[in-house]
Short mmCIF file of C-alpha atoms and ligand atoms in Angstrom, two decimals:
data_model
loop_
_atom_site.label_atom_id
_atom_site.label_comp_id
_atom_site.label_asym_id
_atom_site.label_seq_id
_atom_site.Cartn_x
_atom_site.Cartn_y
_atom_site.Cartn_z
CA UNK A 1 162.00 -1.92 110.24
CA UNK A 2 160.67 0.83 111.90
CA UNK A 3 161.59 4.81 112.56
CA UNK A 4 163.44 5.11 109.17
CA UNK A 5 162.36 8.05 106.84
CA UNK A 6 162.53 7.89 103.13
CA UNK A 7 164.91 10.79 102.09
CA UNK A 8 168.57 12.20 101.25
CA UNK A 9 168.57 14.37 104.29
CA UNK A 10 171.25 13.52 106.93
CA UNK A 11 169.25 10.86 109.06
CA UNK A 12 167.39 9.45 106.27
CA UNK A 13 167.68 6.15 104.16
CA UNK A 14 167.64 7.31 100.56
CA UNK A 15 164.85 4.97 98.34
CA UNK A 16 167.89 4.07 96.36
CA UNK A 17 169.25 2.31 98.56
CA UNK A 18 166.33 0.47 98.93
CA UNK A 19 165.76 -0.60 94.76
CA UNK A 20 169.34 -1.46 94.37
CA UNK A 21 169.19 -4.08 97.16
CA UNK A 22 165.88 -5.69 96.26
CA UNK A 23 163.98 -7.56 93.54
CA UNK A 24 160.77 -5.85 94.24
CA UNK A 25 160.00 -3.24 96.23
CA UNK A 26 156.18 -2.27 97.19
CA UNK A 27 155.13 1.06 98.03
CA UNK A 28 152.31 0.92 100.62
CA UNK A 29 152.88 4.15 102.60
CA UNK A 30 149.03 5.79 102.26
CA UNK A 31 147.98 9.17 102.10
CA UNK A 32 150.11 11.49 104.61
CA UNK A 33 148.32 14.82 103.34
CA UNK A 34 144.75 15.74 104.12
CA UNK A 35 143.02 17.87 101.18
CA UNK A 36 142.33 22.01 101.86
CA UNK A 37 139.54 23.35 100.84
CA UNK A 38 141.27 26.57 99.46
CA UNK A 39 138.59 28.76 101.01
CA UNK A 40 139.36 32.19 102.78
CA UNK A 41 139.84 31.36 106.82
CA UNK A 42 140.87 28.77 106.53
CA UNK A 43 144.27 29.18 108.84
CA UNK A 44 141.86 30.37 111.54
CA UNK A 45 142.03 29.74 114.92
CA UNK A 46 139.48 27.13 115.19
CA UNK A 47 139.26 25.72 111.87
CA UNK A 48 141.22 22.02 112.48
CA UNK A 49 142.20 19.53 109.86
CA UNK A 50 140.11 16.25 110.95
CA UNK A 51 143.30 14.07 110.43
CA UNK A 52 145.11 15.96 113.04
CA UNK A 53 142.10 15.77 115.59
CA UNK A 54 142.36 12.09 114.89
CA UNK A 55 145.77 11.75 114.99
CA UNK A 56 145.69 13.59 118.14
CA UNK A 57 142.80 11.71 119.90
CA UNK A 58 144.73 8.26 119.25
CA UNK A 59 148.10 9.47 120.79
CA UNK A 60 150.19 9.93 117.40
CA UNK A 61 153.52 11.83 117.72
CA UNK A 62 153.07 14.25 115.02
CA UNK A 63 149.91 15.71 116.42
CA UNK A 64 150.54 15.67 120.40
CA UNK A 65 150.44 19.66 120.67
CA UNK A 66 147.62 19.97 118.66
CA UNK A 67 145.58 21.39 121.62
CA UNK A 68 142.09 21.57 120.03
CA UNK A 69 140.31 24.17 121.26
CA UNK A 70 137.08 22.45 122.91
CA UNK A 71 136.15 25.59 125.23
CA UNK A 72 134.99 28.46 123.31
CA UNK A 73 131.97 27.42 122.07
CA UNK A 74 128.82 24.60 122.54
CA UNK A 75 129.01 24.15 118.03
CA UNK A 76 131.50 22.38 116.40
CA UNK A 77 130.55 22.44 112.32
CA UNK A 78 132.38 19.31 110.34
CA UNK A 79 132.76 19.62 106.73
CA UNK A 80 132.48 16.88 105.03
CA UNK A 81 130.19 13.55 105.29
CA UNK A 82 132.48 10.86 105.27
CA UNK A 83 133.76 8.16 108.22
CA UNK A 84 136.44 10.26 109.30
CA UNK A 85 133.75 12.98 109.49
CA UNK A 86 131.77 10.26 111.42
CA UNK A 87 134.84 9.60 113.63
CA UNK A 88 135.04 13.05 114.63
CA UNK A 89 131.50 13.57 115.46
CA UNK A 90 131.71 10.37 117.71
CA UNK A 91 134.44 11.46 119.74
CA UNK A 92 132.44 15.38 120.27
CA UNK A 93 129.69 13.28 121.04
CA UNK A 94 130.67 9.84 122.95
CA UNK A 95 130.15 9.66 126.97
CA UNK A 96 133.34 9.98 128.48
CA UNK A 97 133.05 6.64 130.27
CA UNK A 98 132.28 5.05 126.76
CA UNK A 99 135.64 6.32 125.50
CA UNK A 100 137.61 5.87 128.53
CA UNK A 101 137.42 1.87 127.71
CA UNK A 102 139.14 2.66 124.33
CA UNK A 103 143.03 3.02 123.36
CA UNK A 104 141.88 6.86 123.00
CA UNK A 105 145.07 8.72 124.52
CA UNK A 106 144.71 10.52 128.51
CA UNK A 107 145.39 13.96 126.93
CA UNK A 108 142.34 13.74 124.49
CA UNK A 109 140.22 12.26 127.43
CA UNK A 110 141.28 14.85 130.00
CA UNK A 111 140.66 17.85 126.95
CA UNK A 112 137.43 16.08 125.97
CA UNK A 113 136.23 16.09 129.95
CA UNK A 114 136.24 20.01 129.87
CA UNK A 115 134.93 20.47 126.55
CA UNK A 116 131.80 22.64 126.05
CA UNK A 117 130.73 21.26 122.37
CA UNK A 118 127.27 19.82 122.87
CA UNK A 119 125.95 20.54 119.53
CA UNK A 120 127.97 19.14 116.47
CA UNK A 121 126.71 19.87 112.71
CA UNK A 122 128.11 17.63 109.99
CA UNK A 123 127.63 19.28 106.71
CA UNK A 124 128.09 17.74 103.44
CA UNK A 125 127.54 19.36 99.86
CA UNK A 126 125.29 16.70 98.08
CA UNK A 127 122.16 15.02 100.00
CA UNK A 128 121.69 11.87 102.15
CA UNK A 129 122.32 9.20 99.84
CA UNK A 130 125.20 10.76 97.97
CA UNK A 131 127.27 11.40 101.03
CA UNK A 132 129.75 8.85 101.36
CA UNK A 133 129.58 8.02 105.28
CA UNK A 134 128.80 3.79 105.35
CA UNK A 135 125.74 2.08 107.39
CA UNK A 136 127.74 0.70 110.06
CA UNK A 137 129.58 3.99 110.94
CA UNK A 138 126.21 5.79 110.90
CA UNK A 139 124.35 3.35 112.77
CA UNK A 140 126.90 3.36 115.86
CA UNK A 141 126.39 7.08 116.07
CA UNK A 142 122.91 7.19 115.81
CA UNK A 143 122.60 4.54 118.80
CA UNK A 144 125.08 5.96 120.89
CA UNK A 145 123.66 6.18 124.95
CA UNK A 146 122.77 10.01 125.35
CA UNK A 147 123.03 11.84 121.96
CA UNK A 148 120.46 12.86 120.22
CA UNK A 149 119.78 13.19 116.24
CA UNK A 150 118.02 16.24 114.80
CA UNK A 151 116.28 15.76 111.84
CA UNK A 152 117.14 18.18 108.71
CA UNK A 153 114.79 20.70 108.89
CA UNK A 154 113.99 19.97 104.92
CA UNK A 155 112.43 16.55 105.81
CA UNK A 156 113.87 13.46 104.21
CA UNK A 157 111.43 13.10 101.45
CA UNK A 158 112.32 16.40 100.26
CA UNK A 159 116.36 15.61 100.40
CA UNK A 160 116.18 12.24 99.41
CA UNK A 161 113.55 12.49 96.18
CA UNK A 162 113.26 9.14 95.25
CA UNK A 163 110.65 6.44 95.64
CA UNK A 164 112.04 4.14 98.49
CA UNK A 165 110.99 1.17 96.08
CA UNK A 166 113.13 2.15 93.71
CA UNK A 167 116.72 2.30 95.92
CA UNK A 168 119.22 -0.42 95.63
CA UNK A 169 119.18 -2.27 99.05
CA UNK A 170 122.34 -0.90 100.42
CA UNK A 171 120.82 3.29 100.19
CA UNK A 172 117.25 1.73 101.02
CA UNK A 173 118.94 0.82 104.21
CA UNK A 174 120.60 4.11 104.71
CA UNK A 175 117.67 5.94 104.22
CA UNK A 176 115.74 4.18 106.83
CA UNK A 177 118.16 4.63 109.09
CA UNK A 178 118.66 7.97 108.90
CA UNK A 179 114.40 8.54 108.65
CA UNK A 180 114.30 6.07 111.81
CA UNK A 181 116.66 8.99 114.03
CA UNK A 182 118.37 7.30 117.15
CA UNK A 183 117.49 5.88 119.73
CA UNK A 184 117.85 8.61 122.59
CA UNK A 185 115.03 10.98 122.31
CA UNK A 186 115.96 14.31 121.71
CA UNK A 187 114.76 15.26 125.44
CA UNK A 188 116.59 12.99 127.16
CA UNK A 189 119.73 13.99 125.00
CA UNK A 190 123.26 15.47 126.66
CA UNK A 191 124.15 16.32 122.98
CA UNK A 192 123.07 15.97 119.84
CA UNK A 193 124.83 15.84 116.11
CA UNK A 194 122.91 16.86 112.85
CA UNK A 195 122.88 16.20 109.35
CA UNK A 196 123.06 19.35 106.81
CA UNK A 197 122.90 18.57 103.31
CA UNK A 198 123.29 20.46 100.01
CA UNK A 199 125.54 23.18 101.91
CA UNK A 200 129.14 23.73 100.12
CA UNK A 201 131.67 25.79 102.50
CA UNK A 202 132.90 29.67 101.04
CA UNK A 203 134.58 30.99 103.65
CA UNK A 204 135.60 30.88 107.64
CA UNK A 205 134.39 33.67 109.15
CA UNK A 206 135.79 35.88 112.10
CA UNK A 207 134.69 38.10 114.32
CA UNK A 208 137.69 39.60 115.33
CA UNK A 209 140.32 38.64 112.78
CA UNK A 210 141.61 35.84 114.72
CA UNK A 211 139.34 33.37 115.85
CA UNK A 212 136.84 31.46 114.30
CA UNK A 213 133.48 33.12 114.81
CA UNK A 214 131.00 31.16 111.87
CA UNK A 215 131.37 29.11 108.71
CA UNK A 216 129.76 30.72 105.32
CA UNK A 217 128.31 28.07 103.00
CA UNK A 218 126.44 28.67 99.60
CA UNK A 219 123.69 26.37 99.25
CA UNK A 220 123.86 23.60 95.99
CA UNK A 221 121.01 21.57 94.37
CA UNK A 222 121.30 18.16 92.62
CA UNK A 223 121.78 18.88 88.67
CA UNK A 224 118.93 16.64 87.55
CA UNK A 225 115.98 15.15 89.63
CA UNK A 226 117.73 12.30 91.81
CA UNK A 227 114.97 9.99 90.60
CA UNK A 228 115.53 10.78 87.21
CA UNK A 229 119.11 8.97 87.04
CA UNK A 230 118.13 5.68 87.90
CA UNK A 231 118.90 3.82 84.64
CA UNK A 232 115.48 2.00 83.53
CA UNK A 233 116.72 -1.58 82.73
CA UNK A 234 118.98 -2.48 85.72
CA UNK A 235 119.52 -5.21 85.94
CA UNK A 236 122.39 -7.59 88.48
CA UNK A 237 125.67 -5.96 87.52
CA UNK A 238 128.63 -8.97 86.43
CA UNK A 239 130.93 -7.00 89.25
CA UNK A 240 130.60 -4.27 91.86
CA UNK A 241 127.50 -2.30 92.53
CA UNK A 242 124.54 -1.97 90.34
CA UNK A 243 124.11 0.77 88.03
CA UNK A 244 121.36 2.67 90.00
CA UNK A 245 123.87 2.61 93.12
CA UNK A 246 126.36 4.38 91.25
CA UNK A 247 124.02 6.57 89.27
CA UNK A 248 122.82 7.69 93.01
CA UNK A 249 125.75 8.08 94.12
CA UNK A 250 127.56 9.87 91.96
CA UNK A 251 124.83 12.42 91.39
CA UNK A 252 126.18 16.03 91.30
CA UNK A 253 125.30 19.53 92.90
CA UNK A 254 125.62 23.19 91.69
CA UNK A 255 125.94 26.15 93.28
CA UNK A 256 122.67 28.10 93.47
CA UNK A 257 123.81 31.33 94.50
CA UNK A 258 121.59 31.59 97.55
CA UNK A 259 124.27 32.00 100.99
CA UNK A 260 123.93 30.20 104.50
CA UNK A 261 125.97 30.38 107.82
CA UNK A 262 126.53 28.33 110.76
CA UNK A 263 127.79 30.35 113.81
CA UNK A 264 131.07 28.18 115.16
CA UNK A 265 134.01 28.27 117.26
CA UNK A 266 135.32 25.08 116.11
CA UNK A 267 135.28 23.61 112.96
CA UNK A 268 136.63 20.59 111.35
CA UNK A 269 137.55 20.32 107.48
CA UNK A 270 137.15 16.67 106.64
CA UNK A 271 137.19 16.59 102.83
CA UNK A 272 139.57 13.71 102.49
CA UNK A 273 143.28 13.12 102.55
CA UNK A 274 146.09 12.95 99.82
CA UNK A 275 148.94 11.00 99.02
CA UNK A 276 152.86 12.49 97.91
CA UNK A 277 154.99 11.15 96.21
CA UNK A 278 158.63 10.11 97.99
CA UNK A 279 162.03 12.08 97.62
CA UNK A 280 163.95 9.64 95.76
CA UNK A 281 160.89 9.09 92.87
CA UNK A 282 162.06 11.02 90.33
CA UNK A 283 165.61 10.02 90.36
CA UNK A 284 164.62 6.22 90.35
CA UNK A 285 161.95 7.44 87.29
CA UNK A 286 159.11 6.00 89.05
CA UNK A 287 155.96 8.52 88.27
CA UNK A 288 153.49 10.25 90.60
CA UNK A 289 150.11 11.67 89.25
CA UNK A 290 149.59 14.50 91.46
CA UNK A 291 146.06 14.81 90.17
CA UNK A 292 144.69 12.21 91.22
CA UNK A 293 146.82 11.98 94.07
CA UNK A 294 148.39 7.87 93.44
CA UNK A 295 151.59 6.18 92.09
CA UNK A 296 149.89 5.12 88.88
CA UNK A 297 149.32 1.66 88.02
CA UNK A 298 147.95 -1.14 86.36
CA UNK A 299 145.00 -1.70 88.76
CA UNK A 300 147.13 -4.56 90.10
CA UNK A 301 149.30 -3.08 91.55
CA UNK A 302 151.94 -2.69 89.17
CA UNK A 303 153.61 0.89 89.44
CA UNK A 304 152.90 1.82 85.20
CA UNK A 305 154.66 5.16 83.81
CA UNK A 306 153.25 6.11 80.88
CA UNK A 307 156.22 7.53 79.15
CA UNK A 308 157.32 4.30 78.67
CA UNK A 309 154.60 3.10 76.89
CA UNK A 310 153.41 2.25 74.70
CA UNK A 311 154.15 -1.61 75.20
CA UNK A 312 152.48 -4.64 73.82
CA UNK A 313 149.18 -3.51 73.66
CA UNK A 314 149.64 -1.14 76.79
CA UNK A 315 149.28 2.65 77.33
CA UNK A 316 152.05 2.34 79.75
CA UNK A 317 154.67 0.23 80.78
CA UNK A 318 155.42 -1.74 83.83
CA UNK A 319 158.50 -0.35 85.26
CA UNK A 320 160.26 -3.14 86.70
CA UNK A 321 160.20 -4.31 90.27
CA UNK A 322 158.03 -1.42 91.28
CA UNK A 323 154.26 -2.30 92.93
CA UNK A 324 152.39 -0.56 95.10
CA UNK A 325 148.71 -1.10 97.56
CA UNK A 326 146.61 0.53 99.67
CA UNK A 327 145.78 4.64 99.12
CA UNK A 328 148.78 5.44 97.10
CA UNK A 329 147.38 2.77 94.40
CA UNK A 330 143.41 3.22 94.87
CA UNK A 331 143.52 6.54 96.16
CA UNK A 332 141.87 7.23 99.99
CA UNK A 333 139.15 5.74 100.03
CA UNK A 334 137.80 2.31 101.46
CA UNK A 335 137.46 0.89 105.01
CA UNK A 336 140.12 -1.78 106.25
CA UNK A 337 138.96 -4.83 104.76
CA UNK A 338 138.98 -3.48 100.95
CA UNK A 339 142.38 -2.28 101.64
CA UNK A 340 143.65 -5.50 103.21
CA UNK A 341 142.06 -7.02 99.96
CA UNK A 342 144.07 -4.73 97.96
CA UNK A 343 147.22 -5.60 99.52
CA UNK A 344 146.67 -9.25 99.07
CA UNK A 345 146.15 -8.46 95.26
CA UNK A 346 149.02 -6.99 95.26
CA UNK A 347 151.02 -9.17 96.74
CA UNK A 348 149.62 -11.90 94.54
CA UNK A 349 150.61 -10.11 91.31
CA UNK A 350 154.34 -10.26 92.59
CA UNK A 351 154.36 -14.00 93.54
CA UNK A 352 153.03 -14.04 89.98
CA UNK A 353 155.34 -12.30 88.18
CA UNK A 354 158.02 -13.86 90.00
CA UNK A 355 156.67 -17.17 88.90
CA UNK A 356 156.28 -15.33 85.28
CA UNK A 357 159.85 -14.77 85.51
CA UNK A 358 158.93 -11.20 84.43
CA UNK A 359 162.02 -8.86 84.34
CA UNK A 360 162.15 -7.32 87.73
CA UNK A 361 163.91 -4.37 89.26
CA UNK A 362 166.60 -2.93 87.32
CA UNK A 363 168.24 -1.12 89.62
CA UNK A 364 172.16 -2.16 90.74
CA UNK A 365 173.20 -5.29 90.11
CA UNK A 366 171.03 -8.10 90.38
CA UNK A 367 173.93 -10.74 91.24
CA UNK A 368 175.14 -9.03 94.03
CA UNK A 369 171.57 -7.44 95.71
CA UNK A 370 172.82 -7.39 99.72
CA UNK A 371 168.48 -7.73 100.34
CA UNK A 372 167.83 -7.04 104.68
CA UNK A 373 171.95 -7.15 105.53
CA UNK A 374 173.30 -4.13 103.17
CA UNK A 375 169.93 -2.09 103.79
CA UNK A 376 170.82 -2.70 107.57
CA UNK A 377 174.17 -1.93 107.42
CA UNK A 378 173.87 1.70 105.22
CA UNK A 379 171.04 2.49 108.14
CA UNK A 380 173.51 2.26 110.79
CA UNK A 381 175.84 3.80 109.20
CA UNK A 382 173.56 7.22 108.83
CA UNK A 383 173.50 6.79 112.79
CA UNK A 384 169.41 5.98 112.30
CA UNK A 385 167.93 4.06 115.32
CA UNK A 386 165.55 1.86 113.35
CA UNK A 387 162.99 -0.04 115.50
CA UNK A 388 162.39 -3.88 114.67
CA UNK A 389 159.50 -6.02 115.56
CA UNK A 390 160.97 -7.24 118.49
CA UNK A 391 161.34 -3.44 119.57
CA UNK A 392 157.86 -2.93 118.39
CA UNK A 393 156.40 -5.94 120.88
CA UNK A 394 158.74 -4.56 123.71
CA UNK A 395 156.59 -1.33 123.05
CA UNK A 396 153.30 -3.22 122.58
CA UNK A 397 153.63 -4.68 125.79
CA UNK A 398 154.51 -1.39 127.79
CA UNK A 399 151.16 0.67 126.13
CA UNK A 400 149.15 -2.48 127.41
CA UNK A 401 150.45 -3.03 130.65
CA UNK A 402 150.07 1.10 131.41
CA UNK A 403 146.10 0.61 129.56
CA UNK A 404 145.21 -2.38 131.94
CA UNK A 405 146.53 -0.44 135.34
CA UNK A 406 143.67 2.39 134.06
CA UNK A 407 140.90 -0.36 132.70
CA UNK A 408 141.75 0.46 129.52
CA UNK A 409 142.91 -1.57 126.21
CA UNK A 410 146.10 0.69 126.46
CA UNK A 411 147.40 3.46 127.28
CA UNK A 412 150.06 4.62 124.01
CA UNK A 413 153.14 6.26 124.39
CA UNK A 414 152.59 9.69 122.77
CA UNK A 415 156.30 10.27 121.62
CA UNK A 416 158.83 8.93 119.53
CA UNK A 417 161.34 10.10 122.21
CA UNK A 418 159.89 7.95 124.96
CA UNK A 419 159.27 5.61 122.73
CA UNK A 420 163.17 4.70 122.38
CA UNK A 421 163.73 5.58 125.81
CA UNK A 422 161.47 2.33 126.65
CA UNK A 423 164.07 0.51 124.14
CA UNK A 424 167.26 1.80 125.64
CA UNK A 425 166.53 2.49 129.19
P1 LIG B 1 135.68 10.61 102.01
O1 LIG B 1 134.95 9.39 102.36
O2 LIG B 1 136.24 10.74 100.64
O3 LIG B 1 134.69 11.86 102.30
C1 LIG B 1 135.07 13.15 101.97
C2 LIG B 1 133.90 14.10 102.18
O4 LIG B 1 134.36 15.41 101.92
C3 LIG B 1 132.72 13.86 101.24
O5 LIG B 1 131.53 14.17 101.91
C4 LIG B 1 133.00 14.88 100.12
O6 LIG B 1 131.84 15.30 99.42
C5 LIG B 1 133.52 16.04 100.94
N1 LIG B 1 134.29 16.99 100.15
C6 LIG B 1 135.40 16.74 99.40
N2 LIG B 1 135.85 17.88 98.85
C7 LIG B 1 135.00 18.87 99.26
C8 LIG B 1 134.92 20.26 99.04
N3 LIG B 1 135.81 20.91 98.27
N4 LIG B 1 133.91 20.95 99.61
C9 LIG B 1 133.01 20.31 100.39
N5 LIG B 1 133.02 19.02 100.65
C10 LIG B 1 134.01 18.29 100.09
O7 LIG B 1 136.94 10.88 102.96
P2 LIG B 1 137.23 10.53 104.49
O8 LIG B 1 136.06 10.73 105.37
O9 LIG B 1 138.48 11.27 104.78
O10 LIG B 1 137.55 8.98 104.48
C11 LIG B 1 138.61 8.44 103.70
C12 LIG B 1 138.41 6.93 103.60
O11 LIG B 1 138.68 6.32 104.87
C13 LIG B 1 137.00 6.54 103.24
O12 LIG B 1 137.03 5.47 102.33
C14 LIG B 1 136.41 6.08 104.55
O13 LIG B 1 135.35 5.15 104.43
C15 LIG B 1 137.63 5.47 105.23
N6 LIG B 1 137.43 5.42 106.68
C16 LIG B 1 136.87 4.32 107.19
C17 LIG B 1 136.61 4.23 108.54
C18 LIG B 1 136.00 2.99 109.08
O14 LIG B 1 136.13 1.95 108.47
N7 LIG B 1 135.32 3.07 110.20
C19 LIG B 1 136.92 5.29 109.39
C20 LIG B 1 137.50 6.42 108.84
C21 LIG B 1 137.74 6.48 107.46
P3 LIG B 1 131.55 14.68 97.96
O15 LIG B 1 131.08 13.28 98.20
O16 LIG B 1 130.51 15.58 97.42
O17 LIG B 1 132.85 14.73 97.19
#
């Protein structure tokens, strides 16, 4: 069921209502937040949070007056090197006739096909084979028709420092992608995107108090040669990566005092997103670790608090009927097919507790749990118009048939409002 908040305020379904009417319930809700980077300017004019620009470009309620401002400038700066950084930089970047085939929503087209950003400068605080942006993402940028790829002015060697032999397959590939540049030459380029490295943000600078004028950075070096971190003796790891990936990976920066600035109307901060815990948690004494960000668990998926542990061997015990997938489990990270294989783990565990005959939720009683009906009923009755899958296909069908009269996969219906005006006439 659709269009129902999680809450106690008048038009929302409390989450009690919810664990008293079912065995099991599975929190799956992902990361609603993005992360700040707690720098000065950061509420400037110009300086936009690179979930709202995405939420914006694919038509999402929440972010339809967002109203990026594409005009005032040819630079757009993105901090952070990840795929949502990669996402934004596409959409700067992409021909309009490229994105006009997509799902992207009219209003971002029609801002996009007056925007002056020609130049877009991704910025990351570690170096090219720490950042955590993924081959396929990269490689679709690089080879997109009419935008070119400036080199660092550093020269790979000098970023990456290690001897190509000795890079696990996966960053050896990276590497020669990035060395390789794309394949528009810089002459024949419309725009272009760069990679800055070893860069961490200070402050958002202005000109005039108000608008966004340049971003400050303080320039960071790795804390021990990257070569040097390769462990000697590595050999095929029994699960995940091998060690050298990891040791590459996770190598760190420091500050080294020495200051840089990019002059920028628009900037993006794109240093990851966050996940909150629901109203309703602390009453039904299932944890949050704010920390970290994630309804803690077992790794399974089984929501764990550990003041009621420690149990049979256990930190922290298993609190009944609660599981959980996706971001708020793993935190945000991972493209769509580890998270759909987190979700099937999860999802596994409770078929196998339920076989287990594990003790499950112990909210209400579990005799008389009403399930679907009762849940259904107490919605009505706070006067919430919940949307079913039926609904949901009714406005499937309307966003495709408005796409297919433009060329386009679909066109999406930007507000909740019209949304349910398509369901009740
Ligand atoms: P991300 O992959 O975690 O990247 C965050 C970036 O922000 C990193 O470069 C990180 O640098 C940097 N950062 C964090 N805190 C910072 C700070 N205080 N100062 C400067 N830089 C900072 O996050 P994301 O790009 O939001 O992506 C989230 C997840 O969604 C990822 O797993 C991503 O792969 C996935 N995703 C996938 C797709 C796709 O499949 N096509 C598309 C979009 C997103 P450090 O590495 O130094 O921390």
């Amino acid at each position: 069921m659709g269009n129902v908040s999680i809450g106690d305020a008048p038009g929302h379904l409390p989450l009690r209502t919810i664990a008293e009417n079912y065995d099991a319930v599975l929190f799956a809700y992902g990361a609603s937040k993005d992360k700040k980077l707690g720098i000065p300017g950061e509420d400037l004019h110009g300086v936009v949070s690179a979930r709202s620009f995405v939420g914006w470009y694919n038509g999402l309620p929440e972010y339809e007056d967002l109203n990026p401002d594409l005009q005032s400038g040819d630079t757009a700066v993105i901090i952070g090197q990840g795929n949502v950084a990669l996402d934004v930089a596409r959409i700067l970047l992409a021909p309009l006739d490229l994105l006009r085939k997509t799902d992207i929503s009219e209003q971002a087209i029609e801002a996009l096909s007056k925007s002056r950003v020609t130049d877009v400068k991704v910025i990351g605080r570690r170096g090219p084979l720490q950042a955590p942006y993924t081959i396929k993402e990269l490689r679709e940028l690089l080879h997109m028709p009419g935008v070119g790829f400036a080199s660092p002015p550093e020269g790979w060697n000098d970023l990456i420092r290690i001897d190509r032999k000795q890079l696990p397959r996966q960053l050896k590939r990276i590497a020669e992608l990035l060395e390789k540049g794309p394949k528009t030459p810089m002459e024949q380029a419309q725009k272009a995107w760069q990679l800055g490295f070893l860069r961490s943000p200070t402050e958002f600078l202005s000109a005039d108090g108000k608008n966004l004028s340049a971003v400050g950075f303080e320039r960071t070096e790795y804390v021990a040669e990257p070569s040097s971190v390769i462990p000697k003796d590595d050999g095929p790891a029994l699960s995940g990566p091998p060690a050298a990936m990891n040791a590459i990976r996770d190598l760190k920066v420091r500050g080294t005092g020495a200051k840089a600035k990019i002059d920028a109307s628009l900037a993006f901060r794109s240093v990851g997103y966050q996940s909150e815990p629901l109203i309703g948690f602390k009453e039904l004494g299932i944890p949050f670790d704010q920390k970290l960000g994630i309804v803690p668990n077992d790794m399974h998926g089984r929501v764990v608090d550990p003041e009621r542990g420690p149990v049979a061997g256990l930190s922290a015990a298993h609190v009944p009927g609660m599981y959980c997938a996706g971001w708020v489990k793993r935190g945000p990270t991972g493209v769509i097919a580890s998270t759909m294989d987190d979700a099937f783990h999860s999802a596994d565990i409770i078929m196998k507790d339920w076989h287990d005959e594990v003790r499950f939720n112990e909210f209400g009683d579990s005799e008389t749990r009403g399930g679907l009906e009762v849940v259904k009923r107490e919605i009505e009755k706070r006067g919430i118009r919940s949307v079913s899958w039926a609904d949901w296909e009714k406005i499937d069908a309307v966003e495709r048939s408005r796409g297919k009269e433009k060329g386009k996969v679909r066109e999406k219906v930007r507000s909740i409002g019209e949304m349910l005006k398509i369901l009740d006439g």
